């Protein structure tokens, strides 16, 4: 396997850092922290560049908060200047690993994404009798730092780049405590290993894909299951042979243990596709795709709140219409025409 060196000069060029700043500000350009950074943009980028070159760069503290829907999750927001560094790093290393990913990995990749995954899932559901739907227990808090660094070093040998990657990983803030034992562990092993990546980092999203990229190849090449897809830690295998999927579950459990991961005991299930399956906020049935009830309930609440803010003059018409169009575009991936008409009728607003 080819390992890549001499990456540091590409990461630390002023041009790459400027590009990273433009990427980091997308959708957030008028926030206070972004405006402050951009007010002295050139000076701030030169300062970051100097810290990287001199190896004095130290990531800042995370701002942590919780989201409660669809489930309680800890979200960690890095300081804005650190997000610029994350983009600068990913601009250089992501293309190296991207070539090693299979086309069954859909999250956080250009040309893939949520709706492409939903279309593939629907296609496989309607052409196979059985599905093994899997979810990894506490995925982000369980990612093992030592294993992740080993996977990265299989493709990257540039010492300076590895220094920055290690600094970002090691600076991960405290995540939910996970005590899980695997073959070969002693009583203290789970307490001694550093684990967890902060949800919210661009680098965390990339590392999460990388950490399971070997699973994608394992399913295709070792288990010989071609109809498979993964979105972060939510993945599904399809077959007309129920025994093949039962055996696959056992072998996947063993493979994941080598990464110090475990399947969720409740969310991992095997069943017939004719009963329908939930995936990425939709319920995929043999003859239609519906929005899941809880997702629809959350969407209605957001739409009511958005309408109130618009009527009270807290957001402009353009922002209001952009948000509506975004939500409608999401609904359009299901069989939701009548649902959309009812929603707008109930709220008493015209569809944009």
XYZ file of C-alpha atoms in Angstrom:
352
model
C 0.000 0.000 0.000
C 1.433 3.359 -1.049
C 2.147 5.792 1.786
C 2.219 9.522 1.138
C 4.860 11.965 2.369
C 5.787 15.593 1.727
C 2.273 16.843 2.463
C 3.128 19.539 4.990
C 4.086 22.230 2.513
C 0.683 21.851 0.811
C -1.199 22.068 4.114
C 0.624 25.183 5.337
C 0.586 27.331 2.198
C -1.170 30.664 2.639
C -3.347 29.801 -0.367
C -4.596 26.602 1.279
C -5.281 28.376 4.570
C -7.196 31.110 2.726
C -9.256 28.459 0.920
C -9.876 26.759 4.279
C -11.146 30.042 5.761
C -13.562 30.465 2.849
C -14.808 26.918 3.344
C -15.186 27.305 7.103
C -17.271 30.483 6.817
C -19.898 29.008 4.463
C -23.317 29.454 6.003
C -21.786 31.235 9.005
C -20.312 34.371 7.444
C -22.196 36.864 9.614
C -21.694 35.203 12.963
C -19.714 37.251 15.473
C -16.738 34.887 15.740
C -16.416 34.663 11.944
C -16.685 38.419 11.513
C -13.998 38.963 14.151
C -11.666 36.479 12.455
C -12.272 37.918 8.992
C -11.742 41.510 10.169
C -8.010 40.688 10.404
C -8.114 37.726 8.052
C -4.627 37.988 6.582
C -2.997 38.521 9.983
C -4.901 35.572 11.529
C -3.979 33.219 8.684
C -0.309 34.224 8.850
C -0.395 33.624 12.615
C -1.914 30.145 12.168
C 0.630 29.343 9.466
C 3.506 30.377 11.707
C 2.187 28.275 14.602
C 1.902 25.243 12.342
C 5.382 25.654 10.887
C 6.941 26.174 14.325
C 4.854 23.348 15.863
C 3.440 25.694 18.498
C -0.162 25.306 17.337
C -2.461 24.209 20.160
C -6.187 23.610 19.565
C -8.532 25.600 21.764
C -11.283 24.435 24.086
C -14.555 23.111 22.728
C -17.937 24.685 23.361
C -20.192 21.787 24.296
C -23.971 21.554 24.134
C -26.612 18.864 23.740
C -29.259 18.236 21.105
C -32.227 16.167 22.214
C -33.672 15.083 18.846
C -33.796 12.513 17.424
C -31.850 11.387 20.509
C -29.688 13.051 23.123
C -26.227 13.738 21.713
C -23.290 15.801 22.865
C -22.174 18.275 20.188
C -18.757 19.908 20.450
C -17.976 23.124 18.582
C -14.292 23.899 18.083
C -13.079 27.523 18.076
C -13.379 29.060 14.625
C -9.615 29.288 13.999
C -9.375 25.548 14.698
C -12.100 24.881 12.144
C -9.979 26.715 9.583
C -7.074 24.386 10.430
C -9.380 21.352 10.098
C -10.360 22.424 6.580
C -6.737 23.076 5.634
C -5.773 19.572 6.770
C -8.735 17.860 5.102
C -8.120 19.668 1.796
C -4.886 17.705 1.506
C -5.486 14.343 3.196
C -9.092 13.577 2.235
C -8.302 13.017 -1.491
C -5.630 10.491 -0.467
C -8.097 8.355 1.480
C -11.059 9.038 -0.786
C -9.541 6.748 -3.414
C -9.600 3.888 -0.897
C -13.306 4.228 -0.018
C -15.850 2.000 -1.739
C -19.009 3.300 -3.380
C -21.042 1.792 -0.530
C -19.949 4.598 1.845
C -22.295 7.586 1.528
C -21.764 10.008 4.437
C -19.812 13.262 4.092
C -18.577 12.585 0.574
C -18.898 14.737 -2.516
C -21.322 13.128 -4.960
C -22.882 10.825 -2.367
C -24.862 12.051 0.653
C -28.171 11.351 2.363
C -30.482 11.220 -0.613
C -28.174 9.081 -2.733
C -27.996 6.637 0.175
C -31.796 6.608 0.454
C -32.186 5.841 -3.255
C -29.686 2.971 -3.040
C -31.360 1.635 0.113
C -34.768 1.736 -1.590
C -33.423 -0.071 -4.662
C -31.857 -2.849 -2.588
C -34.939 -3.183 -0.363
C -37.203 -3.739 -3.347
C -34.984 -6.306 -5.030
C -34.121 -8.519 -2.020
C -36.143 -10.531 0.429
C -34.110 -10.011 3.618
C -32.236 -7.158 5.251
C -29.708 -7.106 8.086
C -29.825 -3.561 9.435
C -27.015 -2.654 11.805
C -26.131 0.194 14.109
C -22.958 0.535 16.173
C -23.341 1.124 19.883
C -22.171 4.656 20.874
C -20.040 5.012 17.760
C -18.329 8.403 18.111
C -17.589 7.999 21.853
C -16.142 4.518 21.145
C -13.627 5.333 18.387
C -10.244 4.226 19.714
C -7.456 6.789 19.254
C -4.607 4.284 18.930
C -6.418 2.218 16.321
C -7.436 5.338 14.384
C -3.836 6.615 14.302
C -2.660 3.216 13.049
C -5.193 3.302 10.199
C -4.072 6.810 9.233
C -0.413 5.779 9.197
C -1.147 3.100 6.613
C -1.513 5.892 4.042
C 0.404 8.843 5.467
C 4.076 8.925 6.431
C 4.698 12.704 6.504
C 5.884 13.341 10.114
C 4.659 16.941 10.234
C 1.192 16.023 8.958
C 0.973 13.160 11.458
C 1.963 15.594 14.214
C -1.026 17.823 13.371
C -3.426 14.868 13.044
C -2.299 13.490 16.403
C -2.666 16.911 18.018
C -6.269 17.206 16.786
C -7.160 13.660 17.887
C -5.460 13.990 21.268
C -7.247 17.275 21.906
C -10.670 15.614 21.621
C -12.769 16.669 24.571
C -14.195 14.230 27.096
C -16.934 12.116 25.583
C -19.563 9.885 27.106
C -17.934 7.178 29.206
C -18.057 3.794 27.477
C -17.009 0.653 29.341
C -16.849 -2.247 26.906
C -14.624 -5.327 27.149
C -13.187 -7.162 24.162
C -11.154 -10.375 23.773
C -7.727 -10.023 25.378
C -8.717 -7.184 27.718
C -7.900 -7.198 31.390
C -9.918 -5.384 34.067
C -8.273 -2.017 33.407
C -8.014 -1.974 29.593
C -11.228 -0.014 28.842
C -10.166 2.635 31.360
C -6.646 3.010 29.955
C -7.393 3.508 26.257
C -8.180 6.953 24.882
C -11.491 6.954 23.036
C -14.007 9.288 21.461
C -14.180 11.982 18.792
C -16.225 15.178 19.129
C -19.341 15.211 16.955
C -19.283 18.488 15.057
C -15.694 18.535 13.794
C -15.024 18.243 10.075
C -12.071 16.021 10.957
C -14.280 13.802 13.146
C -16.672 13.230 10.253
C -13.789 12.211 8.025
C -12.120 10.022 10.661
C -15.465 8.304 11.341
C -15.694 7.318 7.667
C -12.093 6.163 7.607
C -12.452 4.075 10.773
C -15.103 1.852 9.153
C -13.794 1.866 5.591
C -12.190 -1.519 6.224
C -15.607 -2.894 7.179
C -16.938 -1.902 3.749
C -14.201 -3.899 2.040
C -14.635 -6.797 4.491
C -18.348 -7.119 3.658
C -17.729 -7.006 -0.082
C -14.545 -9.070 -0.345
C -14.718 -11.527 2.563
C -18.443 -11.965 3.127
C -19.159 -11.726 -0.625
C -22.222 -9.547 -0.071
C -22.469 -7.051 -2.895
C -25.698 -5.326 -1.889
C -24.571 -3.282 1.074
C -24.369 0.376 2.062
C -23.237 2.442 5.020
C -24.042 5.928 6.261
C -21.574 6.708 9.096
C -22.307 3.851 11.552
C -25.731 2.921 10.167
C -25.302 0.127 7.609
C -27.403 -2.529 5.921
C -26.813 -5.812 4.109
C -29.361 -7.298 1.683
C -29.791 -10.868 0.482
C -32.373 -13.449 -0.536
C -30.651 -15.923 1.798
C -31.505 -15.421 5.475
C -28.762 -17.809 6.622
C -26.147 -15.801 4.740
C -27.130 -12.683 6.690
C -27.164 -14.514 10.034
C -23.647 -15.749 9.394
C -22.617 -12.282 8.244
C -23.802 -10.785 11.527
C -21.545 -13.140 13.496
C -18.522 -12.343 11.357
C -19.188 -8.590 11.452
C -19.389 -8.765 15.242
C -15.943 -10.373 15.309
C -14.534 -7.844 12.836
C -15.873 -4.876 14.794
C -14.331 -6.232 17.992
C -10.917 -5.764 16.362
C -11.828 -2.054 16.171
C -13.144 -2.129 19.764
C -16.691 -1.557 18.535
C -19.909 -3.448 19.202
C -23.237 -3.715 17.402
C -26.202 -2.123 19.138
C -28.150 -5.080 20.577
C -31.598 -3.564 19.919
C -31.132 -1.509 16.756
C -29.368 -4.337 14.912
C -32.078 -6.545 13.405
C -32.706 -8.972 10.570
C -36.146 -9.108 8.950
C -38.011 -9.366 5.655
C -37.951 -6.253 3.517
C -41.693 -6.545 2.819
C -42.321 -5.240 6.342
C -40.557 -1.960 5.563
C -37.396 -0.471 7.062
C -36.435 2.870 8.595
C -33.474 4.698 7.100
C -32.279 8.311 7.370
C -35.622 9.703 8.501
C -37.763 7.792 5.996
C -39.656 4.511 6.099
C -39.004 2.485 2.960
C -41.920 0.215 2.045
C -42.304 -2.084 -0.979
C -44.590 0.379 -2.787
C -43.763 3.806 -1.336
C -41.363 5.857 0.767
C -42.859 7.724 3.706
C -41.464 10.257 6.154
C -41.087 8.729 9.609
C -43.663 10.000 12.092
C -41.158 11.417 14.559
C -39.248 13.195 11.770
C -42.477 14.674 10.448
C -43.399 15.865 13.937
C -40.038 17.603 14.333
C -40.344 19.114 10.867
C -43.787 20.526 11.618
C -42.485 22.117 14.815
C -39.566 23.718 12.976
C -41.905 24.991 10.261
C -44.299 26.520 12.804
C -41.381 28.212 14.579
C -40.019 29.460 11.265
C -43.433 30.872 10.294
C -43.731 32.690 13.622
C -40.253 34.221 13.241
C -41.115 35.406 9.732
C -44.470 36.891 10.757
C -42.787 38.735 13.628
C -40.107 40.121 11.331
C -37.213 38.253 12.958
C -36.160 36.668 9.665
C -36.441 38.038 6.140
C -38.536 36.590 3.329
C -35.492 35.203 1.511
C -34.310 33.273 4.589
C -37.843 32.016 5.176
C -38.226 30.768 1.603
C -34.752 29.209 1.535
C -35.548 27.183 4.666
C -38.875 26.077 3.202
C -37.271 25.038 -0.078
C -34.621 23.050 1.760
C -37.225 21.125 3.743
C -39.411 20.546 0.675
C -36.411 19.242 -1.256
C -35.862 16.720 1.532
C -39.524 15.654 1.518
C -39.439 15.247 -2.260
C -37.287 12.147 -1.822
C -40.336 10.365 -0.426
C -43.859 9.933 -1.767
C -45.045 13.069 -0.004
C -47.016 15.267 -2.446
C -50.308 15.060 -0.541
C -48.479 15.408 2.760
C -46.832 18.640 1.616
C -50.180 20.129 0.548
C -51.709 19.305 3.919
C -48.816 20.819 5.847
C -49.067 24.162 4.069
C -52.845 24.209 4.267
C -52.765 23.553 8.038
C -50.230 26.349 8.558
C -52.126 28.768 6.317
C -49.120 29.686 4.181
C -48.517 29.534 0.459
C -46.067 27.034 -0.878
C -43.017 28.859 -2.302
